[in-house]
Amino acid sequence: MTTLLSLAGEYVKSINPSLLSSPPPSIEQTGNDVCYLGPNGEDHVDHLVYCRDLPEGKRAMVGSWYINHERHVIEYIAFVTISFLVIRILTPMLSKYPQKNVSNLNPPLHIKVLTFIMYSCQLSYKLQGYEGKILFMLMPCNVLWTMWAVLCFWPKLSSQTMHIMYQLIIPYSALAIVAVATPDTSDLVMWGEVPFFFLMHYMLIAYPISCLRRGQISMLPMPGSNDSIVSNFLKWWVLACAYFALFYFGVAVPLSVKFGLNINYMMHPPPNPGDMVSGPNFRLQSTLCCAAAFFFVQFLATVGEFFAKAAGTRYGKAKNM
């Protein structure tokens, strides 16, 4: 088993042998800081890629073998397998969205217009940046914008698919809050890119609040469902965690390794207060932090909707007395 794992680790390393064993310093220290080894892992001066030679903004997003190759294999297999099984088990158990309310799922015109503008601007920034910057459309908040774009413009999307996407958007909005609270703007170097960063994240927070207030999204069990509020809450929360883990371990990590970039900080930890998230278990720590953030935001949305509806019911009864 150890030999098999070692072989798998060597294969992972062979995908991109130019990565360093630790992240390069974020600020030039020696004048000759190295960001990548040679194409085949050569450490001779003629083959090295120096950080000073990289396009502006890319240095902050350089990937590395912060954790060993075998650990990459273990986490990939474990997270992808468990997430896939959870999704397969939970999906048939989800309540069906009532067909009579399908029209409620269509985003209003102002959401569509704003989404088109914001998504187009973000794509433009990514396409005009350094080589590989477009891959950072896989960052969580950019994926959220992609989900909104699909909801707004994808033709013939089934009502159940839209229902699931809305339910996932609510807990994932926690990541927009985290991005605003602890912003990393180190690779945002184009004109207007930093203020746009904050604008797009604030809008990602405002969108679901608006939809909840209009009743377009409901975090409570569907009418006719046998689920309790607690079971409904837990299903959607676990499903959100599973999709998130499947996407970032199953898609973002292989792409990070292949292109030598730190997409969603899957190759080494992000800047964080006191380096609380660090060491060989940093991805497990990040996963737990994300799951806790999803839980908290989904809990607030569910409780808020419950009490809002309860207050509305009491007001209606009092009005009719």
Coordinates of C-alpha atoms in Angstrom, one line a residue:
M1 CA 0.0 0.0 0.0
T2 CA 2.9 2.4 0.9
T3 CA 4.6 1.6 -2.4
L4 CA 1.4 2.3 -4.3
L5 CA 0.9 5.6 -2.5
S6 CA 4.5 6.6 -3.2
L7 CA 4.0 5.8 -6.9
A8 CA 0.8 7.8 -7.0
G9 CA 2.7 10.7 -5.3
E10 CA 5.5 10.6 -7.8
Y11 CA 2.9 10.7 -10.6
V12 CA 1.3 13.8 -9.0
K13 CA 4.7 15.5 -8.8
S14 CA 5.5 14.6 -12.4
I15 CA 2.4 16.7 -13.5
N16 CA 4.3 19.8 -12.6
P17 CA 7.8 19.3 -11.3
S18 CA 8.5 23.1 -11.6
L19 CA 6.7 23.9 -8.3
L20 CA 8.8 24.8 -5.3
S21 CA 8.5 22.9 -2.0
S22 CA 7.3 26.1 -0.3
P23 CA 5.6 29.3 -1.4
P24 CA 7.9 32.1 -2.6
P25 CA 8.0 35.2 -0.5
S26 CA 5.2 37.6 -1.3
I27 CA 7.6 40.6 -1.4
E28 CA 11.0 40.5 -3.2
Q29 CA 13.7 39.7 -0.6
T30 CA 16.9 38.9 -2.4
G31 CA 16.5 40.4 -5.8
N32 CA 16.7 36.9 -7.2
D33 CA 13.7 35.2 -5.5
V34 CA 12.7 32.1 -7.4
C35 CA 9.0 31.3 -8.1
Y36 CA 9.4 28.2 -10.3
L37 CA 12.0 25.6 -11.0
G38 CA 12.8 24.6 -14.6
P39 CA 10.2 22.6 -16.6
N40 CA 11.6 19.3 -15.4
G41 CA 12.4 20.4 -11.9
E42 CA 15.9 21.8 -12.8
D43 CA 17.4 24.0 -10.2
H44 CA 20.2 25.4 -12.3
V45 CA 20.3 29.1 -12.7
D46 CA 19.7 29.0 -16.4
H47 CA 16.3 27.2 -15.9
L48 CA 14.9 29.0 -12.9
V49 CA 11.9 31.3 -13.2
Y50 CA 12.5 34.4 -11.1
C51 CA 9.6 36.2 -9.4
R52 CA 10.8 39.5 -10.8
D53 CA 10.2 38.2 -14.3
L54 CA 6.6 37.2 -13.7
P55 CA 3.7 39.5 -15.0
E56 CA 2.5 41.9 -12.4
G57 CA 0.1 40.3 -10.0
K58 CA 1.0 36.7 -10.7
R59 CA 3.6 36.3 -8.0
A60 CA 0.9 36.3 -5.2
M61 CA -0.9 33.4 -6.9
V62 CA 2.1 31.0 -7.5
G63 CA 1.4 27.5 -6.3
S64 CA 3.8 25.2 -4.4
W65 CA 4.2 21.7 -3.0
Y66 CA 3.3 23.1 0.5
I67 CA 2.0 19.6 1.4
N68 CA 3.6 16.5 0.2
H69 CA 2.5 14.7 -3.0
E70 CA 1.1 11.6 -1.2
R71 CA -1.1 13.9 0.9
H72 CA -2.5 15.3 -2.3
V73 CA -3.4 11.8 -3.4
I74 CA -5.0 10.8 -0.1
E75 CA -7.1 14.0 0.2
Y76 CA -8.2 13.9 -3.4
I77 CA -9.4 10.3 -3.2
A78 CA -11.1 10.8 0.2
F79 CA -12.9 14.1 -0.4
V80 CA -14.0 13.2 -4.0
T81 CA -15.3 9.8 -3.0
I82 CA -17.1 10.9 0.1
S83 CA -18.6 14.0 -1.6
F84 CA -19.8 12.0 -4.6
L85 CA -21.5 9.4 -2.3
V86 CA -23.1 12.1 -0.2
I87 CA -24.5 13.9 -3.3
R88 CA -25.8 10.6 -4.7
I89 CA -27.5 9.7 -1.5
L90 CA -29.0 13.1 -0.7
T91 CA -30.2 14.2 -4.1
P92 CA -33.2 11.8 -4.4
M93 CA -34.2 12.8 -0.8
L94 CA -34.6 16.5 -1.7
S95 CA -38.1 17.9 -1.8
K96 CA -39.4 18.7 -5.2
Y97 CA -40.1 22.3 -6.1
P98 CA -43.9 22.8 -6.6
Q99 CA -44.6 23.4 -10.3
K100 CA -47.3 26.0 -9.6
N101 CA -44.6 28.3 -8.2
V102 CA -42.1 27.8 -11.0
S103 CA -42.4 31.4 -12.2
N104 CA -41.0 32.6 -8.8
L105 CA -37.7 31.0 -9.7
N106 CA -37.0 33.4 -12.6
P107 CA -34.7 36.2 -11.5
P108 CA -36.2 39.7 -11.9
L109 CA -35.0 41.9 -14.7
H110 CA -32.8 44.1 -12.5
I111 CA -30.9 41.1 -11.3
K112 CA -30.4 39.9 -14.9
V113 CA -29.1 43.3 -16.0
L114 CA -26.8 43.7 -13.0
T115 CA -25.5 40.1 -13.4
F116 CA -24.7 40.6 -17.1
I117 CA -22.7 43.8 -16.3
M118 CA -20.8 42.3 -13.3
Y119 CA -20.1 39.0 -14.9
S120 CA -18.9 40.6 -18.2
C121 CA -16.6 43.0 -16.2
Q122 CA -15.1 40.2 -14.2
L123 CA -14.5 38.1 -17.3
S124 CA -12.8 41.0 -18.9
Y125 CA -10.5 41.5 -15.9
K126 CA -9.5 37.8 -15.9
L127 CA -8.9 37.6 -19.6
Q128 CA -6.8 40.8 -19.7
G129 CA -4.6 39.7 -16.7
Y130 CA -1.5 37.5 -16.6
E131 CA -1.5 34.1 -18.3
G132 CA -3.7 31.7 -16.3
K133 CA -5.7 34.4 -14.5
I134 CA -8.9 33.2 -16.2
L135 CA -8.6 30.1 -14.0
F136 CA -9.4 32.3 -11.0
M137 CA -13.0 32.3 -12.3
L138 CA -13.0 29.1 -10.2
M139 CA -12.6 31.1 -7.0
P140 CA -15.8 30.6 -4.9
C141 CA -17.3 34.1 -5.4
N142 CA -16.7 33.9 -9.1
V143 CA -18.4 30.5 -9.1
L144 CA -21.3 32.2 -7.3
W145 CA -21.5 34.8 -10.1
T146 CA -21.4 31.9 -12.6
M147 CA -24.4 30.3 -10.8
W148 CA -26.3 33.6 -11.0
A149 CA -25.4 33.9 -14.7
V150 CA -26.7 30.4 -15.3
L151 CA -29.9 31.2 -13.3
C152 CA -30.4 34.3 -15.4
F153 CA -29.5 33.3 -18.9
W154 CA -29.3 29.5 -19.3
P155 CA -32.3 28.4 -21.4
K156 CA -34.7 25.6 -20.4
L157 CA -33.2 25.1 -16.9
S158 CA -35.4 22.7 -14.9
S159 CA -37.3 24.0 -11.9
Q160 CA -35.6 21.5 -9.6
T161 CA -32.1 22.5 -10.8
M162 CA -32.9 26.1 -10.2
H163 CA -34.3 25.2 -6.8
I164 CA -31.1 23.4 -5.8
M165 CA -28.9 26.2 -7.1
Y166 CA -30.8 28.8 -5.0
Q167 CA -30.5 26.6 -1.9
L168 CA -26.8 26.3 -2.4
I169 CA -26.3 30.0 -3.1
I170 CA -27.5 30.9 0.4
P171 CA -24.8 29.1 2.4
Y172 CA -22.1 29.9 -0.2
S173 CA -22.9 33.6 0.3
A174 CA -20.9 33.2 3.5
L175 CA -17.7 33.2 1.3
A176 CA -18.5 36.7 0.0
I177 CA -18.8 37.9 3.6
V178 CA -15.4 36.3 4.4
A179 CA -13.9 37.9 1.3
V180 CA -15.0 41.4 2.3
A181 CA -14.0 40.8 6.0
T182 CA -10.5 39.5 5.1
P183 CA -9.8 40.7 1.5
D184 CA -6.8 39.4 -0.5
T185 CA -6.3 41.9 -3.3
S186 CA -2.6 41.0 -4.0
D187 CA -3.2 40.1 -7.6
L188 CA -5.6 42.9 -8.4
V189 CA -3.4 45.3 -10.3
M190 CA -5.5 46.7 -13.2
W191 CA -7.4 50.0 -13.1
G192 CA -10.5 49.8 -11.0
E193 CA -10.0 46.2 -10.1
V194 CA -9.8 46.7 -6.3
P195 CA -13.0 48.8 -6.0
F196 CA -14.7 46.3 -8.4
F197 CA -13.6 43.5 -6.1
F198 CA -15.5 45.0 -3.1
L199 CA -18.5 46.0 -5.3
M200 CA -19.0 42.5 -6.7
H201 CA -18.8 40.9 -3.2
Y202 CA -21.2 43.3 -1.6
M203 CA -23.6 42.5 -4.4
L204 CA -23.2 38.8 -3.8
I205 CA -24.4 39.5 -0.2
A206 CA -27.2 41.7 -1.3
Y207 CA -28.6 39.3 -4.0
P208 CA -29.8 36.5 -1.7
I209 CA -31.1 38.9 0.9
S210 CA -33.2 40.5 -1.8
C211 CA -34.5 37.1 -3.0
L212 CA -35.4 36.0 0.6
R213 CA -37.3 39.2 1.2
R214 CA -39.3 38.8 -2.0
G215 CA -40.0 35.2 -1.1
Q216 CA -38.2 34.0 -4.3
I217 CA -36.1 31.7 -2.1
S218 CA -37.4 29.7 0.9
M219 CA -35.1 28.0 3.4
L220 CA -38.1 26.2 5.0
P221 CA -39.5 22.8 3.9
M222 CA -41.5 22.9 0.8
P223 CA -45.3 22.7 1.2
G224 CA -46.4 19.0 1.3
S225 CA -42.9 17.9 2.3
N226 CA -42.5 15.5 5.3
D227 CA -39.2 17.2 6.3
S228 CA -39.0 19.0 9.6
I229 CA -37.2 22.4 9.6
V230 CA -34.2 20.7 11.2
S231 CA -33.9 17.8 8.7
N232 CA -34.5 20.1 5.8
F233 CA -31.8 22.4 7.1
L234 CA -29.3 19.6 7.6
K235 CA -29.9 18.1 4.1
W236 CA -29.1 21.3 2.4
W237 CA -26.2 22.2 4.6
V238 CA -24.5 18.7 4.1
L239 CA -25.3 18.9 0.3
A240 CA -23.7 22.4 0.1
C241 CA -20.5 21.1 1.9
A242 CA -20.4 18.0 -0.4
Y243 CA -20.7 20.0 -3.7
F244 CA -18.1 22.5 -2.4
A245 CA -15.6 19.8 -1.5
L246 CA -16.2 17.8 -4.7
F247 CA -15.6 20.9 -6.9
Y248 CA -12.5 22.2 -5.1
F249 CA -10.7 18.9 -4.4
G250 CA -11.9 17.3 -7.6
V251 CA -11.5 20.2 -10.0
A252 CA -9.5 23.1 -8.5
V253 CA -6.7 21.0 -7.1
P254 CA -5.8 19.2 -10.3
L255 CA -5.9 22.5 -12.3
S256 CA -3.8 24.2 -9.6
V257 CA -1.2 21.5 -9.9
K258 CA -1.2 21.5 -13.7
F259 CA -0.9 25.2 -14.1
G260 CA 1.2 26.0 -11.0
L261 CA -1.3 28.4 -9.5
N262 CA -2.8 28.6 -6.0
I263 CA -6.5 28.5 -7.0
N264 CA -8.7 29.0 -4.0
Y265 CA -5.6 28.6 -1.8
M266 CA -5.7 24.8 -2.4
M267 CA -1.9 24.6 -2.8
H268 CA -0.9 26.6 0.3
P269 CA -2.9 28.7 2.9
P270 CA -4.1 32.2 2.3
P271 CA -3.0 35.1 4.4
N272 CA -4.9 34.8 7.6
P273 CA -4.7 36.4 11.1
G274 CA -2.0 34.7 13.2
D275 CA -1.5 32.0 10.6
M276 CA -4.4 30.1 12.3
V277 CA -4.9 28.1 9.1
S278 CA -1.5 26.6 8.3
G279 CA 0.6 23.4 8.3
P280 CA 0.0 20.1 6.6
N281 CA -3.6 20.0 7.7
F282 CA -4.4 23.5 6.4
R283 CA -6.9 22.1 3.8
L284 CA -8.8 20.2 6.5
Q285 CA -8.9 23.3 8.6
S286 CA -10.1 25.4 5.7
T287 CA -12.8 22.8 5.0
L288 CA -14.1 22.9 8.6
C289 CA -14.0 26.8 8.5
C290 CA -16.1 26.8 5.3
A291 CA -18.5 24.2 6.6
A292 CA -19.0 26.3 9.8
A293 CA -19.5 29.5 7.7
F294 CA -22.1 27.7 5.6
F295 CA -23.9 26.5 8.7
F296 CA -23.9 30.0 10.3
V297 CA -25.3 31.8 7.2
Q298 CA -27.9 29.1 6.4
F299 CA -29.0 29.1 10.1
L300 CA -29.4 32.9 10.0
A301 CA -31.4 32.8 6.8
T302 CA -33.6 29.9 8.1
V303 CA -34.3 31.4 11.5
G304 CA -34.9 34.8 9.9
E305 CA -37.4 33.5 7.4
F306 CA -39.2 31.4 10.1
F307 CA -39.7 34.3 12.4
A308 CA -40.7 36.7 9.6
K309 CA -43.4 34.3 8.4
A310 CA -44.5 33.7 12.0
A311 CA -44.8 37.4 12.6
G312 CA -46.7 37.8 9.3
T313 CA -49.1 35.1 10.2
R314 CA -49.8 36.7 13.6
Y315 CA -50.3 40.1 12.0
G316 CA -52.7 38.6 9.5
K317 CA -54.8 36.9 12.3
A318 CA -54.8 40.1 14.4
K319 CA -56.0 42.1 11.3
N320 CA -58.9 39.7 10.7
M321 CA -60.2 39.8 14.3

